[in-house]
Coordinates of C-alpha atoms and ligand atoms in Angstrom, one line a residue:
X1 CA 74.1 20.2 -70.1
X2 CA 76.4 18.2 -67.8
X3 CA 75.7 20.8 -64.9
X4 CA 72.2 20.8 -65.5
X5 CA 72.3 16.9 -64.9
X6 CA 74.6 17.4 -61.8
X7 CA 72.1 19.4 -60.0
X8 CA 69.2 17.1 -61.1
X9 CA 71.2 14.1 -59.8
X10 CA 71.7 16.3 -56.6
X11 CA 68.2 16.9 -56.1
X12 CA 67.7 13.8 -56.5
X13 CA 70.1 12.1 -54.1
X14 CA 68.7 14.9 -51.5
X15 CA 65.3 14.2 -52.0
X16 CA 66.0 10.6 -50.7
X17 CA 68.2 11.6 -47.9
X18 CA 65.5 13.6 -46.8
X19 CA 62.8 10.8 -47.4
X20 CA 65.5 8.6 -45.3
X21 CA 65.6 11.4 -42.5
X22 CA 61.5 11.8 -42.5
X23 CA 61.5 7.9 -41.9
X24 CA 64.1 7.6 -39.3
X25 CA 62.8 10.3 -37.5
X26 CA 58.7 8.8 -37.7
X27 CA 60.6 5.4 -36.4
X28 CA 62.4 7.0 -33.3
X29 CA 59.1 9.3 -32.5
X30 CA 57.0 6.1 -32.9
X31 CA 59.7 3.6 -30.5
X32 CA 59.7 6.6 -28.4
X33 CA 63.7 6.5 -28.4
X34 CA 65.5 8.7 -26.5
X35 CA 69.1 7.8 -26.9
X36 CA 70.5 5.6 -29.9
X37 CA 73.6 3.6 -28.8
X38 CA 76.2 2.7 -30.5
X39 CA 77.4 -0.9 -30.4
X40 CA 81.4 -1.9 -31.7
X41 CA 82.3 -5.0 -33.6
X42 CA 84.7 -6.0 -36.2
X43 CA 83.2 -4.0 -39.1
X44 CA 83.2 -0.9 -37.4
X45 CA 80.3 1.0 -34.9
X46 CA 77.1 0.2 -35.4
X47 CA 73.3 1.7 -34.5
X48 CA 71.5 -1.6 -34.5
X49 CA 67.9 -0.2 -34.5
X50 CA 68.6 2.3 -36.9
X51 CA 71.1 -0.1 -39.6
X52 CA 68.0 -2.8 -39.2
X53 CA 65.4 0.5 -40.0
X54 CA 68.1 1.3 -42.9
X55 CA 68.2 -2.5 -44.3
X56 CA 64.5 -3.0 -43.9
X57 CA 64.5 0.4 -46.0
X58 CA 66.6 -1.2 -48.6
X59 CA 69.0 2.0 -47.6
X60 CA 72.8 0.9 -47.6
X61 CA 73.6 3.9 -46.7
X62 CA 75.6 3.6 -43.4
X63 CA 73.7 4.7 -40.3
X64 CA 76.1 7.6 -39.0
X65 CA 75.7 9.4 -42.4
X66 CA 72.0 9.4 -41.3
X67 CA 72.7 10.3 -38.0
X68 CA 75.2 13.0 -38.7
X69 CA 72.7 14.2 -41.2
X70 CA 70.2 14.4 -38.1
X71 CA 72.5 15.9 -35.8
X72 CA 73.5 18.9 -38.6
X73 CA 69.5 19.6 -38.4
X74 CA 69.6 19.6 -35.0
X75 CA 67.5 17.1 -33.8
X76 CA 69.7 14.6 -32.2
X77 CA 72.7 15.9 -29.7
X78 CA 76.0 14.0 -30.1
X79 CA 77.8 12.5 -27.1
X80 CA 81.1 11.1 -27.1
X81 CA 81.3 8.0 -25.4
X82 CA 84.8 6.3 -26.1
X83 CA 87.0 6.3 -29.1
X84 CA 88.0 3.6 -31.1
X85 CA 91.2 2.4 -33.1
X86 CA 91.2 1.5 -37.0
X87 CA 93.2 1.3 -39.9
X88 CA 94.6 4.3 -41.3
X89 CA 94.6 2.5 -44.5
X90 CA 91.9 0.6 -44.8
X91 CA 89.0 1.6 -41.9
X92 CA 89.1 -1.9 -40.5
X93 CA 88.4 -1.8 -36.5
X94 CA 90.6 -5.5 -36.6
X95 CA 93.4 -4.2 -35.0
X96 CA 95.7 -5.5 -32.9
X97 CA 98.1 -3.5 -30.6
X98 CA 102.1 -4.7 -29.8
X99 CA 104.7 -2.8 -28.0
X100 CA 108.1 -2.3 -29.7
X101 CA 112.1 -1.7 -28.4
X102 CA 113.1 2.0 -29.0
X103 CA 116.6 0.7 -30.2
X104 CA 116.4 -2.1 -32.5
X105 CA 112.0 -2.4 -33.1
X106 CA 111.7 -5.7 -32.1
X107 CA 108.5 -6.8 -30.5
X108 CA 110.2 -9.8 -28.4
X109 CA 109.8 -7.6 -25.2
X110 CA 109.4 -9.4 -22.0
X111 CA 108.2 -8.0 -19.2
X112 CA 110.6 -8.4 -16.1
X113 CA 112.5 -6.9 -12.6
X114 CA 115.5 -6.3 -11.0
X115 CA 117.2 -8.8 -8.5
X116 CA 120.5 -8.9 -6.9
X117 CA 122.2 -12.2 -5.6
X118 CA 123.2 -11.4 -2.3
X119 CA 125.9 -13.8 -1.9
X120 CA 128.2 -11.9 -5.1
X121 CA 126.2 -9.0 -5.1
X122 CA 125.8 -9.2 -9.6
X123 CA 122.5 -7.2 -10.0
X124 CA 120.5 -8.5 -13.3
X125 CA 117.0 -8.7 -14.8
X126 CA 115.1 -11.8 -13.1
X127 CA 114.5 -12.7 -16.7
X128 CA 118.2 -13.4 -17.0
X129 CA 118.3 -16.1 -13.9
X130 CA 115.8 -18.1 -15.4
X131 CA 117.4 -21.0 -17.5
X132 CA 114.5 -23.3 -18.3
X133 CA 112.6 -23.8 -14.6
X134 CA 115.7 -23.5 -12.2
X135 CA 118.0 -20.3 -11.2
X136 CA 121.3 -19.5 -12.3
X137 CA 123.5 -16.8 -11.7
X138 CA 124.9 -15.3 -15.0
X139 CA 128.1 -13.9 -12.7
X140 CA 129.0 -16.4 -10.6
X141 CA 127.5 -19.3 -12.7
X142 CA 126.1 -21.3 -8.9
X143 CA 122.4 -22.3 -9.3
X144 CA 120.4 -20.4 -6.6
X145 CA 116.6 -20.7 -4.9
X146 CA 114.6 -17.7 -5.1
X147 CA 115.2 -16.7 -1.7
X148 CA 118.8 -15.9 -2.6
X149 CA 117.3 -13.0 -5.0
X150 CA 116.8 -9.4 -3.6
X151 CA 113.9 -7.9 -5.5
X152 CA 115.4 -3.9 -6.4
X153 CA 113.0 -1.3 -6.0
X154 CA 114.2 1.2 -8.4
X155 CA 113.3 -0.5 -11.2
X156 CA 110.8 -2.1 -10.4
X157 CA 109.1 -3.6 -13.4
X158 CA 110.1 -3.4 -16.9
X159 CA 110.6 -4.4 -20.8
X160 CA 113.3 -6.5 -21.6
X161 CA 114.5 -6.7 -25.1
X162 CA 115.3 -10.4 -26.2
X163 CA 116.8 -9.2 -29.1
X164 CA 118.6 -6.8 -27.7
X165 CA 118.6 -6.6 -24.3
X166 CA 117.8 -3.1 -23.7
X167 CA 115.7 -2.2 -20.7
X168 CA 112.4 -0.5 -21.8
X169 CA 110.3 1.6 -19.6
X170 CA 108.1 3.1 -22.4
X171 CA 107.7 0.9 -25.4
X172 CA 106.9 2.3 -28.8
X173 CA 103.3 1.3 -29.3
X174 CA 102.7 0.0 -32.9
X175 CA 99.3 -1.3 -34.3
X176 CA 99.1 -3.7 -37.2
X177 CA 95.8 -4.3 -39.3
X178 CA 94.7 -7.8 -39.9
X179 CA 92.9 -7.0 -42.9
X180 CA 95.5 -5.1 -44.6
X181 CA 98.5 -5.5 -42.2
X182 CA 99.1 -2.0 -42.6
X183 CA 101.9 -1.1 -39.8
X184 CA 101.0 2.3 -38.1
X185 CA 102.0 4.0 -35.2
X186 CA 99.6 5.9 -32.8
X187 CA 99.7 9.0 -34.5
X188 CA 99.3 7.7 -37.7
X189 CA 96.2 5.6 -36.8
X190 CA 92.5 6.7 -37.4
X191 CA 91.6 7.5 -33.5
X192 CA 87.8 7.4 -34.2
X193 CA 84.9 8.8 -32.1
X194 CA 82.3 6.3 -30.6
X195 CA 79.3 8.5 -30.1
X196 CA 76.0 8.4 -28.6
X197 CA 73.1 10.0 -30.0
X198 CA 70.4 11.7 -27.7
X199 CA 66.9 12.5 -29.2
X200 CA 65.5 16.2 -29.3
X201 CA 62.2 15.4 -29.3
X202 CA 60.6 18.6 -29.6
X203 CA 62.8 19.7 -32.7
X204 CA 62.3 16.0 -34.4
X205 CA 58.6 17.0 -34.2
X206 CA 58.8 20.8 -35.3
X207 CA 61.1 19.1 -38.3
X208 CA 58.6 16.4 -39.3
X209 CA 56.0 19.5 -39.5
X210 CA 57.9 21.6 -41.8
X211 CA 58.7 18.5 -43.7
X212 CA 55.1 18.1 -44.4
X213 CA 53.8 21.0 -44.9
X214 CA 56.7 22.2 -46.9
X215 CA 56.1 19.1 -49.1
X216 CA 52.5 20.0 -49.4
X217 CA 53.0 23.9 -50.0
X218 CA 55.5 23.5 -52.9
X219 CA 53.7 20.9 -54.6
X220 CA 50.3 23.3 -54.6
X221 CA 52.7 26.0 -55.8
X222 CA 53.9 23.7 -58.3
X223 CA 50.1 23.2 -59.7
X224 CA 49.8 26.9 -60.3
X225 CA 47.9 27.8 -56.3
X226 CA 49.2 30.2 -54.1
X227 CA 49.7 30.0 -50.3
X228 CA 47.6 32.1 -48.0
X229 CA 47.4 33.3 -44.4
X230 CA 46.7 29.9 -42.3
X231 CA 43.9 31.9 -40.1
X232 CA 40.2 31.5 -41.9
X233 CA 37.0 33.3 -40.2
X234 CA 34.2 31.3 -40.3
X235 CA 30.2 31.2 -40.5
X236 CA 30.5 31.5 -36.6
X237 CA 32.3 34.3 -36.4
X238 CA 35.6 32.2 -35.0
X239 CA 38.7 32.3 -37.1
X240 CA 40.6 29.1 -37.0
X241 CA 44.3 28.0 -37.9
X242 CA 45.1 26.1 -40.0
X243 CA 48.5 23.7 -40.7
X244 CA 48.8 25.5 -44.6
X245 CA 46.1 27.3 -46.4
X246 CA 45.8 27.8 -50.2
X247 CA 44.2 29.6 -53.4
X248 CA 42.7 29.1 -56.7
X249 CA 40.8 32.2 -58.0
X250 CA 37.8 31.8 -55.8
X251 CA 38.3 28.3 -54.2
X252 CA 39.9 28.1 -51.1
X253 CA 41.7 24.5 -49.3
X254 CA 43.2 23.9 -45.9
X255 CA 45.2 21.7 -44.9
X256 CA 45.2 20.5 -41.4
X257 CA 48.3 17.4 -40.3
X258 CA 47.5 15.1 -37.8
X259 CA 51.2 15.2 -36.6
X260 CA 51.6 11.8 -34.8
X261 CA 48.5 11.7 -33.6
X262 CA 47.5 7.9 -32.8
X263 CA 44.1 6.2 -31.4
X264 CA 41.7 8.0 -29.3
X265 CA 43.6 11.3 -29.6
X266 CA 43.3 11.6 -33.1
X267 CA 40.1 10.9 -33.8
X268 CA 39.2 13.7 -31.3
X269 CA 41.8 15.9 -33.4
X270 CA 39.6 14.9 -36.8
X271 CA 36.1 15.8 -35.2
X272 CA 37.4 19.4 -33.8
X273 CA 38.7 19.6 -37.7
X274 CA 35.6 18.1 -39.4
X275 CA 33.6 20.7 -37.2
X276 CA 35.6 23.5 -38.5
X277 CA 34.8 22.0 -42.1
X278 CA 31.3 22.6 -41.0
X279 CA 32.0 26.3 -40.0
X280 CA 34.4 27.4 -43.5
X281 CA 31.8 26.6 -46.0
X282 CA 34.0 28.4 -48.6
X283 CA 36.9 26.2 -48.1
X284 CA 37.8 22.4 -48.7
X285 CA 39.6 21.2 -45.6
X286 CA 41.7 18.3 -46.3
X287 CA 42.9 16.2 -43.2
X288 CA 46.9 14.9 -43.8
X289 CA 47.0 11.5 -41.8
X290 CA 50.0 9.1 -42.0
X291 CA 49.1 5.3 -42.9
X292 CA 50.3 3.5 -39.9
X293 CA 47.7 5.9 -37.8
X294 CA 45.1 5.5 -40.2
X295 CA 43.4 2.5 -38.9
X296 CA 40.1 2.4 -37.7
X297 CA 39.0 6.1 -38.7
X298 CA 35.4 6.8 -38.9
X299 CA 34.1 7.8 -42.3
X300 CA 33.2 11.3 -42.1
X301 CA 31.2 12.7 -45.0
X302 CA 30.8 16.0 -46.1
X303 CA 31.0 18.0 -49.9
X304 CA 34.1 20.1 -48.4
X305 CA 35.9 17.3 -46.1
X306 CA 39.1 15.5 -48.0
X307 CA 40.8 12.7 -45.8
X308 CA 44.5 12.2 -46.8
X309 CA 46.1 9.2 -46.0
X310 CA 50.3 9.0 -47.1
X311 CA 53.0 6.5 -46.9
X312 CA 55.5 9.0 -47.2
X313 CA 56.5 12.0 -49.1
X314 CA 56.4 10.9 -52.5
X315 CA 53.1 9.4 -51.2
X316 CA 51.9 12.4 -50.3
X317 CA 52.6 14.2 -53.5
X318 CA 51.0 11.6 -55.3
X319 CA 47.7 11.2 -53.1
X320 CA 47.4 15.6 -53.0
X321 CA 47.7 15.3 -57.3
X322 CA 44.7 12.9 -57.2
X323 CA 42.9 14.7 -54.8
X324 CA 43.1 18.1 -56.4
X325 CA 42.1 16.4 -59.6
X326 CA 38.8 14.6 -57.6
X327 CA 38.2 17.8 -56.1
X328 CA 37.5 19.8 -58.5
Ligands
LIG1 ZN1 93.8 -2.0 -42.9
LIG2 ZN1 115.9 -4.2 -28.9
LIG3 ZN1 126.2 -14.7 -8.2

């Protein structure tokens, strides 16, 4: 019982993944994106186009799940761009960075050079002159102008410890999150990729066919018709293809997609199809068309020509029930 619900609830959650996916991918084939870039504030990386496409969905899904999700099928190629720093502990990306003394951790480090006094010769950070804005040797106690310092050359810049007064070359790096002010180390932080994502536009569209005509060819199984060869002969002699072709005892229906078809182009694409409607007598030819092309279509009529016009899968499920039903 409880794994029979676990696999319903499964199916479920990939059935909207993949309604997710159909839509993301209809959105960057209809901007015509080619690369989606990824933007880095606060609350972590963001795709703005597709987090607004997401929100305007209603999906609060984040958008790399999606993304990822795309790049798994293999329609978008991932780039590494940059990598970013966040909290081991919570995720937060408000992180700020100190550098630390080896001997005693303090973070009072001041950066600083060598000089030598010429006149005694005592050789001491600059640091260590300075007593509010004038110069004072700590050996020889005389207050000095800068032009009684020797700058050293072998060390020439460095840390200074005011707590300690160690001399630090390399400074332990240490991060500190300001939403959790979790204390971590480089290697304990989360050193996070910042990817871009480049469109494969050919596989987005060879996806978004299968898509459909998968959705379309298990649903017709599911009402009890079987799937046959998508070439049909016709009155003329000519066999056509067709997108998916089915059976019902002695009726036959094709199904031709209009793919993204828009405008001028696809109402060239439905004439070529209505005229093979003309040449299958045998068969109902049913044309798949998504809504947002579906403006402005002239009304074709004919006994064996079905127009289908879908939101989106579950759309398309629901319109294909209907028509079989009017069909008939
Ligand atoms: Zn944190
Ligand atoms: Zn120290
Ligand atoms: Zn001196």
């Amino acid at each position: 019982m409880r794994l029979a619900l676990s696999e319903r609830t499964e199916g479920v959650e990939n059935a909207s993944l993949s309604s997710i996916i159909e839509k993301v991918l209809s959105y960057i084939l209809d901007k015509n994106i080619k690369v989606i870039k990824p933007e880095r504030n606060l609350q972590g990386i963001v795709y703005p186009e597709i987090d607004n496409l997401l929100v305007s969905l209603g999906v609060t899904m984040p958008s790399y799940i999606v993304l990822e999700a795309l790049r798994e099928k293999g329609l978008l190629e991932k780039k590494v761009i940059d990598r970013a720093i966040t909290c081991p502990n919570c995720g937060s990306f408000d992180v700020i960075t100190r550098y630390h003394c080896p001997n005693c951790d303090s973070f009072n480090l001041e950066k600083t050079h060598l000089v030598t006094h010429v006149s005694c010769g005592y050789t001491d950070a600059y640091i260590n002159f300075k007593k509010n804005s004038k110069l004072f040797c700590p050996s020889c106690g005389k207050e000095i102008s800068e032009n009684e310092l020797i700058k050293r050359e072998e060390f020439s810049e460095f840390f200074l410890c005011r707590n300690c007064n160690t001399r630090i070359t390399e400074p332990e790096v240490k991060h500190e999150c300001l939403s959790c002010h979790t204390v971590f180390t480089p290697l304990e932080a989360s050193y996070i990729e910042v990817s871009e994502y480049y469109v494969k536009e050919e596989e987005v569209m060879k996806y978004k066919r299968k898509l459909i005509i998968s959705t379309l060819a298990s649903e017709l199984e599911r009402q009890g018709l079987r799937r046959e060869s998508n070439a049909l002969k016709g009155e003329s002699g000519i066999t056509h293809d067709f997108d998916l072709v089915v059976s019902q005892g002695n009726r036959k229906i094709v199904f031709v997609w209009s793919q993204d078809k828009k405008g001028e182009e696809l109402v060239r694409d439905m004439f070529m199809t209505f005229a093979k409607a003309v040449d299958i007598k045998n068969a109902d030819v049913v044309y798949v068309v998504p809504e947002e092309n579906s403006k402005n279509l002239p009304k074709l009529e004919r006994s064996n020509w079905f127009l289908l016009v879908y939101k989106n899968l579950d759309d398309l499920k629901k319109k294909l029930t209907k028509l079989l039903k009017s069909s008939h």
